[in-house]
Amino acid sequence: MNTENELLGVVPIIPTPFTEDEEIDQDALCRLIDFAIAGGIQAVCLPAYASEFYKLTDDEKLLVVRVAVKHAAGRIKIVAQSNHPSLKVAIKLAKANVEAGADVISLAVPRIFSLPENALKVYLAEFLQAIPRTPVLIQDFNPGGSSISVDFIKNLMDENPNFKYLKLEEPLCAPKFEDIIKTTKDKIGLFEGWGGLYMLELIPIGIRGVMPGLAVADILQKVFNLRSSGEHGKAFDLFEKVMPQIFFSLQNMELFHYAEKELLIARGILSNSIARKAAYIPDASSVSYIKELNQRIIELLEDESWVIKSLTNQDTHA
């Protein structure tokens, strides 16, 4: 097991940039990796829900990981999401991502249809056993019900030493997070998803980090550092400034893609906000409000002197 692959702090999801004809824009993907590095981020994840993984072919899922690993060149850790409702295909993707050089493999619990925990146990355990030398992050995003139980998590950890991280994204989860930390003796690194919306509540409990969108990752990294170091007032002040943008965009996953890419345009990293169809088509009011929210983020960055210079015209392949 590679102990150098420890994840801590903000691990943003890299969106998948597309050209006008909805093909993957590899040059833009490289700029997104550079943007994360410039923002002081230590690890990134792709292709996940916020990467539109569910619109990518299996070959494309592997492609974005390969491009990210090659361009990162060891400057940042790459967490490769290997989601598929078929265990056989998920394992194939995971092994290919390991071969491509990913530092950590991530897998979402299959939630297309409701399954009992014994079925999920078989799926997750066999996945973990297929790549025993690689650390794995399991994500459970289940809008239709509860996430995997604490006993399930403990048993899976006891039987699979490469199960190192768990990402949950649900409201009112502080008691469950506390229970997981206690039951597993803090051996599972807990990450909060859902844009980082609950991070201020969960950092004092002992979460390892958050996995938000990329466009505000540098700001949330500072929030995480402030809250972790006891500067609670500063953490709240900063988080309150970015929360309206996060809250609005999370109303709908497809809206999130649009808002996230629009903010990355405003920050000088992307040239378009194209998502693959079927995609959210914002009304005029939403377009206007997102521009207003994004402008407030830009003003915040300028006020705090955190502006990351545009990478658009730089040679990102140097």
PDB file of N, CA, C and O in Angstrom, residues 109-174:
ATOM      1  N   VAL A 109     -21.191   3.844  -4.809  1.00  0.00           N
ATOM      2  CA  VAL A 109     -22.092   2.728  -4.548  1.00  0.00           C
ATOM      3  C   VAL A 109     -23.181   2.736  -5.623  1.00  0.00           C
ATOM      4  O   VAL A 109     -23.769   3.792  -5.891  1.00  0.00           O
ATOM      5  N   PRO A 110     -23.464   1.612  -6.278  1.00  0.00           N
ATOM      6  CA  PRO A 110     -24.478   1.607  -7.343  1.00  0.00           C
ATOM      7  C   PRO A 110     -25.869   1.843  -6.769  1.00  0.00           C
ATOM      8  O   PRO A 110     -26.353   1.071  -5.949  1.00  0.00           O
ATOM      9  N   ARG A 111     -26.511   2.916  -7.215  1.00  0.00           N
ATOM     10  CA  ARG A 111     -27.798   3.313  -6.651  1.00  0.00           C
ATOM     11  C   ARG A 111     -28.876   3.498  -7.715  1.00  0.00           C
ATOM     12  O   ARG A 111     -29.855   4.202  -7.479  1.00  0.00           O
ATOM     13  N   ILE A 112     -28.712   2.869  -8.885  1.00  0.00           N
ATOM     14  CA  ILE A 112     -29.740   3.001  -9.918  1.00  0.00           C
ATOM     15  C   ILE A 112     -31.059   2.419  -9.419  1.00  0.00           C
ATOM     16  O   ILE A 112     -32.126   2.998  -9.596  1.00  0.00           O
ATOM     17  N   PHE A 113     -30.968   1.258  -8.773  1.00  0.00           N
ATOM     18  CA  PHE A 113     -32.131   0.646  -8.146  1.00  0.00           C
ATOM     19  C   PHE A 113     -31.774   0.295  -6.711  1.00  0.00           C
ATOM     20  O   PHE A 113     -30.600   0.132  -6.375  1.00  0.00           O
ATOM     21  N   SER A 114     -32.783   0.185  -5.871  1.00  0.00           N
ATOM     22  CA  SER A 114     -32.541  -0.136  -4.469  1.00  0.00           C
ATOM     23  C   SER A 114     -32.014  -1.570  -4.329  1.00  0.00           C
ATOM     24  O   SER A 114     -32.558  -2.507  -4.917  1.00  0.00           O
ATOM     25  N   LEU A 115     -30.932  -1.709  -3.560  1.00  0.00           N
ATOM     26  CA  LEU A 115     -30.352  -3.022  -3.303  1.00  0.00           C
ATOM     27  C   LEU A 115     -30.120  -3.180  -1.804  1.00  0.00           C
ATOM     28  O   LEU A 115     -29.739  -2.224  -1.135  1.00  0.00           O
ATOM     29  N   PRO A 116     -30.320  -4.378  -1.267  1.00  0.00           N
ATOM     30  CA  PRO A 116     -30.029  -4.606   0.152  1.00  0.00           C
ATOM     31  C   PRO A 116     -28.529  -4.553   0.411  1.00  0.00           C
ATOM     32  O   PRO A 116     -27.722  -4.737  -0.517  1.00  0.00           O
ATOM     33  N   GLU A 117     -28.152  -4.353   1.676  1.00  0.00           N
ATOM     34  CA  GLU A 117     -26.741  -4.178   1.989  1.00  0.00           C
ATOM     35  C   GLU A 117     -25.907  -5.425   1.712  1.00  0.00           C
ATOM     36  O   GLU A 117     -24.722  -5.315   1.402  1.00  0.00           O
ATOM     37  N   ASN A 118     -26.507  -6.601   1.777  1.00  0.00           N
ATOM     38  CA  ASN A 118     -25.708  -7.795   1.480  1.00  0.00           C
ATOM     39  C   ASN A 118     -25.287  -7.821   0.008  1.00  0.00           C
ATOM     40  O   ASN A 118     -24.184  -8.268  -0.331  1.00  0.00           O
ATOM     41  N   ALA A 119     -26.146  -7.309  -0.871  1.00  0.00           N
ATOM     42  CA  ALA A 119     -25.793  -7.225  -2.291  1.00  0.00           C
ATOM     43  C   ALA A 119     -24.718  -6.167  -2.516  1.00  0.00           C
ATOM     44  O   ALA A 119     -23.777  -6.366  -3.301  1.00  0.00           O
ATOM     45  N   LEU A 120     -24.849  -5.049  -1.835  1.00  0.00           N
ATOM     46  CA  LEU A 120     -23.837  -3.992  -1.939  1.00  0.00           C
ATOM     47  C   LEU A 120     -22.499  -4.459  -1.365  1.00  0.00           C
ATOM     48  O   LEU A 120     -21.435  -4.089  -1.873  1.00  0.00           O
ATOM     49  N   LYS A 121     -22.557  -5.268  -0.317  1.00  0.00           N
ATOM     50  CA  LYS A 121     -21.333  -5.786   0.297  1.00  0.00           C
ATOM     51  C   LYS A 121     -20.553  -6.634  -0.700  1.00  0.00           C
ATOM     52  O   LYS A 121     -19.324  -6.520  -0.819  1.00  0.00           O
ATOM     53  N   VAL A 122     -21.249  -7.492  -1.420  1.00  0.00           N
ATOM     54  CA  VAL A 122     -20.585  -8.326  -2.424  1.00  0.00           C
ATOM     55  C   VAL A 122     -19.938  -7.451  -3.493  1.00  0.00           C
ATOM     56  O   VAL A 122     -18.776  -7.653  -3.872  1.00  0.00           O
ATOM     57  N   TYR A 123     -20.692  -6.479  -3.979  1.00  0.00           N
ATOM     58  CA  TYR A 123     -20.199  -5.580  -5.033  1.00  0.00           C
ATOM     59  C   TYR A 123     -18.939  -4.847  -4.579  1.00  0.00           C
ATOM     60  O   TYR A 123     -17.904  -4.851  -5.261  1.00  0.00           O
ATOM     61  N   LEU A 124     -18.996  -4.206  -3.406  1.00  0.00           N
ATOM     62  CA  LEU A 124     -17.879  -3.388  -2.935  1.00  0.00           C
ATOM     63  C   LEU A 124     -16.686  -4.241  -2.521  1.00  0.00           C
ATOM     64  O   LEU A 124     -15.528  -3.892  -2.814  1.00  0.00           O
ATOM     65  N   ALA A 125     -16.935  -5.354  -1.860  1.00  0.00           N
ATOM     66  CA  ALA A 125     -15.835  -6.201  -1.410  1.00  0.00           C
ATOM     67  C   ALA A 125     -15.060  -6.778  -2.591  1.00  0.00           C
ATOM     68  O   ALA A 125     -13.819  -6.771  -2.597  1.00  0.00           O
ATOM     69  N   GLU A 126     -15.775  -7.264  -3.599  1.00  0.00           N
ATOM     70  CA  GLU A 126     -15.078  -7.817  -4.762  1.00  0.00           C
ATOM     71  C   GLU A 126     -14.317  -6.743  -5.528  1.00  0.00           C
ATOM     72  O   GLU A 126     -13.246  -7.003  -6.083  1.00  0.00           O
ATOM     73  N   PHE A 127     -14.871  -5.532  -5.541  1.00  0.00           N
ATOM     74  CA  PHE A 127     -14.149  -4.425  -6.179  1.00  0.00           C
ATOM     75  C   PHE A 127     -12.849  -4.147  -5.438  1.00  0.00           C
ATOM     76  O   PHE A 127     -11.780  -4.042  -6.047  1.00  0.00           O
ATOM     77  N   LEU A 128     -12.922  -4.019  -4.128  1.00  0.00           N
ATOM     78  CA  LEU A 128     -11.736  -3.742  -3.314  1.00  0.00           C
ATOM     79  C   LEU A 128     -10.699  -4.845  -3.463  1.00  0.00           C
ATOM     80  O   LEU A 128      -9.489  -4.572  -3.559  1.00  0.00           O
ATOM     81  N   GLN A 129     -11.142  -6.083  -3.496  1.00  0.00           N
ATOM     82  CA  GLN A 129     -10.212  -7.212  -3.593  1.00  0.00           C
ATOM     83  C   GLN A 129      -9.559  -7.311  -4.967  1.00  0.00           C
ATOM     84  O   GLN A 129      -8.498  -7.924  -5.114  1.00  0.00           O
ATOM     85  N   ALA A 130     -10.169  -6.671  -5.969  1.00  0.00           N
ATOM     86  CA  ALA A 130      -9.609  -6.714  -7.325  1.00  0.00           C
ATOM     87  C   ALA A 130      -8.381  -5.819  -7.474  1.00  0.00           C
ATOM     88  O   ALA A 130      -7.562  -6.027  -8.376  1.00  0.00           O
ATOM     89  N   ILE A 131      -8.253  -4.809  -6.591  1.00  0.00           N
ATOM     90  CA  ILE A 131      -7.096  -3.892  -6.634  1.00  0.00           C
ATOM     91  C   ILE A 131      -6.543  -3.748  -5.210  1.00  0.00           C
ATOM     92  O   ILE A 131      -6.536  -2.645  -4.635  1.00  0.00           O
ATOM     93  N   PRO A 132      -6.057  -4.825  -4.624  1.00  0.00           N
ATOM     94  CA  PRO A 132      -5.717  -4.845  -3.197  1.00  0.00           C
ATOM     95  C   PRO A 132      -4.585  -3.919  -2.781  1.00  0.00           C
ATOM     96  O   PRO A 132      -4.477  -3.559  -1.602  1.00  0.00           O
ATOM     97  N   ARG A 133      -3.742  -3.511  -3.698  1.00  0.00           N
ATOM     98  CA  ARG A 133      -2.585  -2.672  -3.358  1.00  0.00           C
ATOM     99  C   ARG A 133      -2.856  -1.183  -3.567  1.00  0.00           C
ATOM    100  O   ARG A 133      -1.962  -0.360  -3.376  1.00  0.00           O
ATOM    101  N   THR A 134      -4.062  -0.843  -3.976  1.00  0.00           N
ATOM    102  CA  THR A 134      -4.398   0.548  -4.277  1.00  0.00           C
ATOM    103  C   THR A 134      -5.420   1.078  -3.285  1.00  0.00           C
ATOM    104  O   THR A 134      -6.440   0.437  -3.047  1.00  0.00           O
ATOM    105  N   PRO A 135      -5.184   2.249  -2.671  1.00  0.00           N
ATOM    106  CA  PRO A 135      -6.185   2.825  -1.760  1.00  0.00           C
ATOM    107  C   PRO A 135      -7.457   3.193  -2.510  1.00  0.00           C
ATOM    108  O   PRO A 135      -7.403   3.685  -3.637  1.00  0.00           O
ATOM    109  N   VAL A 136      -8.592   2.952  -1.857  1.00  0.00           N
ATOM    110  CA  VAL A 136      -9.893   3.170  -2.498  1.00  0.00           C
ATOM    111  C   VAL A 136     -10.746   4.110  -1.652  1.00  0.00           C
ATOM    112  O   VAL A 136     -10.797   3.997  -0.424  1.00  0.00           O
ATOM    113  N   LEU A 137     -11.411   5.021  -2.338  1.00  0.00           N
ATOM    114  CA  LEU A 137     -12.402   5.916  -1.743  1.00  0.00           C
ATOM    115  C   LEU A 137     -13.777   5.473  -2.236  1.00  0.00           C
ATOM    116  O   LEU A 137     -13.997   5.394  -3.443  1.00  0.00           O
ATOM    117  N   ILE A 138     -14.670   5.184  -1.315  1.00  0.00           N
ATOM    118  CA  ILE A 138     -16.029   4.801  -1.673  1.00  0.00           C
ATOM    119  C   ILE A 138     -16.950   5.987  -1.449  1.00  0.00           C
ATOM    120  O   ILE A 138     -16.912   6.635  -0.398  1.00  0.00           O
ATOM    121  N   GLN A 139     -17.762   6.280  -2.447  1.00  0.00           N
ATOM    122  CA  GLN A 139     -18.724   7.381  -2.376  1.00  0.00           C
ATOM    123  C   GLN A 139     -20.125   6.787  -2.305  1.00  0.00           C
ATOM    124  O   GLN A 139     -20.465   5.890  -3.071  1.00  0.00           O
ATOM    125  N   ASP A 140     -20.930   7.306  -1.361  1.00  0.00           N
ATOM    126  CA  ASP A 140     -22.329   6.890  -1.335  1.00  0.00           C
ATOM    127  C   ASP A 140     -23.218   8.119  -1.432  1.00  0.00           C
ATOM    128  O   ASP A 140     -23.385   8.862  -0.475  1.00  0.00           O
ATOM    129  N   PHE A 141     -23.748   8.313  -2.615  1.00  0.00           N
ATOM    130  CA  PHE A 141     -24.691   9.397  -2.897  1.00  0.00           C
ATOM    131  C   PHE A 141     -26.030   8.734  -3.181  1.00  0.00           C
ATOM    132  O   PHE A 141     -26.217   8.121  -4.223  1.00  0.00           O
ATOM    133  N   ASN A 142     -26.944   8.829  -2.239  1.00  0.00           N
ATOM    134  CA  ASN A 142     -28.218   8.123  -2.351  1.00  0.00           C
ATOM    135  C   ASN A 142     -29.371   9.070  -2.050  1.00  0.00           C
ATOM    136  O   ASN A 142     -29.910   9.073  -0.936  1.00  0.00           O
ATOM    137  N   PRO A 143     -29.772   9.893  -3.024  1.00  0.00           N
ATOM    138  CA  PRO A 143     -30.858  10.851  -2.795  1.00  0.00           C
ATOM    139  C   PRO A 143     -32.174  10.192  -2.394  1.00  0.00           C
ATOM    140  O   PRO A 143     -33.009  10.818  -1.748  1.00  0.00           O
ATOM    141  N   GLY A 144     -32.336   8.927  -2.749  1.00  0.00           N
ATOM    142  CA  GLY A 144     -33.604   8.259  -2.474  1.00  0.00           C
ATOM    143  C   GLY A 144     -33.676   7.544  -1.145  1.00  0.00           C
ATOM    144  O   GLY A 144     -34.686   6.907  -0.836  1.00  0.00           O
ATOM    145  N   GLY A 145     -32.620   7.614  -0.333  1.00  0.00           N
ATOM    146  CA  GLY A 145     -32.640   6.899   0.938  1.00  0.00           C
ATOM    147  C   GLY A 145     -31.371   7.123   1.723  1.00  0.00           C
ATOM    148  O   GLY A 145     -30.575   8.003   1.421  1.00  0.00           O
ATOM    149  N   SER A 146     -31.159   6.288   2.740  1.00  0.00           N
ATOM    150  CA  SER A 146     -30.000   6.441   3.608  1.00  0.00           C
ATOM    151  C   SER A 146     -28.753   5.838   2.961  1.00  0.00           C
ATOM    152  O   SER A 146     -28.845   4.973   2.081  1.00  0.00           O
ATOM    153  N   SER A 147     -27.606   6.292   3.410  1.00  0.00           N
ATOM    154  CA  SER A 147     -26.346   5.746   2.920  1.00  0.00           C
ATOM    155  C   SER A 147     -26.007   4.469   3.689  1.00  0.00           C
ATOM    156  O   SER A 147     -26.706   4.076   4.626  1.00  0.00           O
ATOM    157  N   ILE A 148     -24.926   3.815   3.295  1.00  0.00           N
ATOM    158  CA  ILE A 148     -24.534   2.558   3.927  1.00  0.00           C
ATOM    159  C   ILE A 148     -24.351   2.744   5.432  1.00  0.00           C
ATOM    160  O   ILE A 148     -23.923   3.789   5.895  1.00  0.00           O
ATOM    161  N   SER A 149     -24.667   1.704   6.192  1.00  0.00           N
ATOM    162  CA  SER A 149     -24.695   1.787   7.652  1.00  0.00           C
ATOM    163  C   SER A 149     -23.292   1.749   8.249  1.00  0.00           C
ATOM    164  O   SER A 149     -22.320   1.332   7.603  1.00  0.00           O
ATOM    165  N   VAL A 150     -23.205   2.154   9.499  1.00  0.00           N
ATOM    166  CA  VAL A 150     -21.915   2.179  10.194  1.00  0.00           C
ATOM    167  C   VAL A 150     -21.356   0.767  10.350  1.00  0.00           C
ATOM    168  O   VAL A 150     -20.156   0.543  10.149  1.00  0.00           O
ATOM    169  N   ASP A 151     -22.188  -0.198  10.708  1.00  0.00           N
ATOM    170  CA  ASP A 151     -21.714  -1.579  10.832  1.00  0.00           C
ATOM    171  C   ASP A 151     -21.206  -2.106   9.499  1.00  0.00           C
ATOM    172  O   ASP A 151     -20.187  -2.815   9.439  1.00  0.00           O
ATOM    173  N   PHE A 152     -21.903  -1.758   8.416  1.00  0.00           N
ATOM    174  CA  PHE A 152     -21.482  -2.154   7.069  1.00  0.00           C
ATOM    175  C   PHE A 152     -20.089  -1.590   6.785  1.00  0.00           C
ATOM    176  O   PHE A 152     -19.199  -2.295   6.300  1.00  0.00           O
ATOM    177  N   ILE A 153     -19.884  -0.317   7.099  1.00  0.00           N
ATOM    178  CA  ILE A 153     -18.601   0.359   6.857  1.00  0.00           C
ATOM    179  C   ILE A 153     -17.487  -0.321   7.651  1.00  0.00           C
ATOM    180  O   ILE A 153     -16.397  -0.586   7.131  1.00  0.00           O
ATOM    181  N   LYS A 154     -17.763  -0.604   8.923  1.00  0.00           N
ATOM    182  CA  LYS A 154     -16.759  -1.245   9.790  1.00  0.00           C
ATOM    183  C   LYS A 154     -16.395  -2.630   9.261  1.00  0.00           C
ATOM    184  O   LYS A 154     -15.202  -2.985   9.182  1.00  0.00           O
ATOM    185  N   ASN A 155     -17.372  -3.429   8.893  1.00  0.00           N
ATOM    186  CA  ASN A 155     -17.094  -4.775   8.389  1.00  0.00           C
ATOM    187  C   ASN A 155     -16.308  -4.734   7.084  1.00  0.00           C
ATOM    188  O   ASN A 155     -15.378  -5.528   6.871  1.00  0.00           O
ATOM    189  N   LEU A 156     -16.676  -3.796   6.217  1.00  0.00           N
ATOM    190  CA  LEU A 156     -15.973  -3.674   4.940  1.00  0.00           C
ATOM    191  C   LEU A 156     -14.522  -3.274   5.175  1.00  0.00           C
ATOM    192  O   LEU A 156     -13.608  -3.773   4.512  1.00  0.00           O
ATOM    193  N   MET A 157     -14.293  -2.379   6.119  1.00  0.00           N
ATOM    194  CA  MET A 157     -12.937  -1.949   6.453  1.00  0.00           C
ATOM    195  C   MET A 157     -12.116  -3.089   7.033  1.00  0.00           C
ATOM    196  O   MET A 157     -10.952  -3.292   6.665  1.00  0.00           O
ATOM    197  N   ASP A 158     -12.704  -3.851   7.955  1.00  0.00           N
ATOM    198  CA  ASP A 158     -11.986  -4.951   8.599  1.00  0.00           C
ATOM    199  C   ASP A 158     -11.526  -6.001   7.596  1.00  0.00           C
ATOM    200  O   ASP A 158     -10.457  -6.603   7.755  1.00  0.00           O
ATOM    201  N   GLU A 159     -12.329  -6.214   6.565  1.00  0.00           N
ATOM    202  CA  GLU A 159     -12.028  -7.270   5.597  1.00  0.00           C
ATOM    203  C   GLU A 159     -11.220  -6.789   4.395  1.00  0.00           C
ATOM    204  O   GLU A 159     -10.706  -7.608   3.628  1.00  0.00           O
ATOM    205  N   ASN A 160     -11.096  -5.449   4.245  1.00  0.00           N
ATOM    206  CA  ASN A 160     -10.426  -4.898   3.062  1.00  0.00           C
ATOM    207  C   ASN A 160      -9.540  -3.719   3.464  1.00  0.00           C
ATOM    208  O   ASN A 160     -10.004  -2.579   3.545  1.00  0.00           O
ATOM    209  N   PRO A 161      -8.260  -3.976   3.720  1.00  0.00           N
ATOM    210  CA  PRO A 161      -7.366  -2.918   4.208  1.00  0.00           C
ATOM    211  C   PRO A 161      -7.147  -1.770   3.241  1.00  0.00           C
ATOM    212  O   PRO A 161      -6.679  -0.703   3.652  1.00  0.00           O
ATOM    213  N   ASN A 162      -7.492  -1.946   1.971  1.00  0.00           N
ATOM    214  CA  ASN A 162      -7.321  -0.831   1.027  1.00  0.00           C
ATOM    215  C   ASN A 162      -8.544   0.086   0.972  1.00  0.00           C
ATOM    216  O   ASN A 162      -8.552   1.078   0.232  1.00  0.00           O
ATOM    217  N   PHE A 163      -9.585  -0.210   1.739  1.00  0.00           N
ATOM    218  CA  PHE A 163     -10.713   0.710   1.894  1.00  0.00           C
ATOM    219  C   PHE A 163     -10.278   1.797   2.864  1.00  0.00           C
ATOM    220  O   PHE A 163     -10.278   1.618   4.068  1.00  0.00           O
ATOM    221  N   LYS A 164      -9.873   2.945   2.310  1.00  0.00           N
ATOM    222  CA  LYS A 164      -9.231   3.990   3.104  1.00  0.00           C
ATOM    223  C   LYS A 164     -10.085   5.230   3.301  1.00  0.00           C
ATOM    224  O   LYS A 164      -9.890   5.959   4.281  1.00  0.00           O
ATOM    225  N   TYR A 165     -11.000   5.500   2.388  1.00  0.00           N
ATOM    226  CA  TYR A 165     -11.740   6.758   2.443  1.00  0.00           C
ATOM    227  C   TYR A 165     -13.216   6.527   2.138  1.00  0.00           C
ATOM    228  O   TYR A 165     -13.582   5.601   1.405  1.00  0.00           O
ATOM    229  N   LEU A 166     -14.045   7.408   2.688  1.00  0.00           N
ATOM    230  CA  LEU A 166     -15.487   7.338   2.466  1.00  0.00           C
ATOM    231  C   LEU A 166     -16.028   8.753   2.274  1.00  0.00           C
ATOM    232  O   LEU A 166     -15.767   9.641   3.090  1.00  0.00           O
ATOM    233  N   LYS A 167     -16.762   8.934   1.202  1.00  0.00           N
ATOM    234  CA  LYS A 167     -17.386  10.224   0.911  1.00  0.00           C
ATOM    235  C   LYS A 167     -18.900  10.078   1.029  1.00  0.00           C
ATOM    236  O   LYS A 167     -19.509   9.275   0.322  1.00  0.00           O
ATOM    237  N   LEU A 168     -19.482  10.853   1.939  1.00  0.00           N
ATOM    238  CA  LEU A 168     -20.933  10.869   2.104  1.00  0.00           C
ATOM    239  C   LEU A 168     -21.439  12.272   1.828  1.00  0.00           C
ATOM    240  O   LEU A 168     -20.746  13.255   2.093  1.00  0.00           O
ATOM    241  N   GLU A 169     -22.643  12.383   1.291  1.00  0.00           N
ATOM    242  CA  GLU A 169     -23.220  13.692   0.996  1.00  0.00           C
ATOM    243  C   GLU A 169     -24.701  13.673   1.320  1.00  0.00           C
ATOM    244  O   GLU A 169     -25.518  13.365   0.461  1.00  0.00           O
ATOM    245  N   GLU A 170     -24.985  13.982   2.566  1.00  0.00           N
ATOM    246  CA  GLU A 170     -26.359  13.983   3.037  1.00  0.00           C
ATOM    247  C   GLU A 170     -26.483  14.980   4.184  1.00  0.00           C
ATOM    248  O   GLU A 170     -25.523  15.214   4.921  1.00  0.00           O
ATOM    249  N   PRO A 171     -27.646  15.584   4.346  1.00  0.00           N
ATOM    250  CA  PRO A 171     -27.839  16.542   5.443  1.00  0.00           C
ATOM    251  C   PRO A 171     -27.947  15.831   6.787  1.00  0.00           C
ATOM    252  O   PRO A 171     -28.214  14.626   6.852  1.00  0.00           O
ATOM    253  N   LEU A 172     -27.720  16.589   7.852  1.00  0.00           N
ATOM    254  CA  LEU A 172     -27.872  16.097   9.227  1.00  0.00           C
ATOM    255  C   LEU A 172     -27.062  14.825   9.478  1.00  0.00           C
ATOM    256  O   LEU A 172     -27.513  13.893  10.144  1.00  0.00           O
ATOM    257  N   CYS A 173     -25.843  14.808   8.944  1.00  0.00           N
ATOM    258  CA  CYS A 173     -25.035  13.594   9.020  1.00  0.00           C
ATOM    259  C   CYS A 173     -23.982  13.637  10.123  1.00  0.00           C
ATOM    260  O   CYS A 173     -23.207  12.683  10.268  1.00  0.00           O
ATOM    261  N   ALA A 174     -23.928  14.713  10.911  1.00  0.00           N
ATOM    262  CA  ALA A 174     -22.897  14.823  11.941  1.00  0.00           C
ATOM    263  C   ALA A 174     -22.896  13.639  12.909  1.00  0.00           C
ATOM    264  O   ALA A 174     -21.828  13.074  13.190  1.00  0.00           O
TER     265      ALA A 174
END
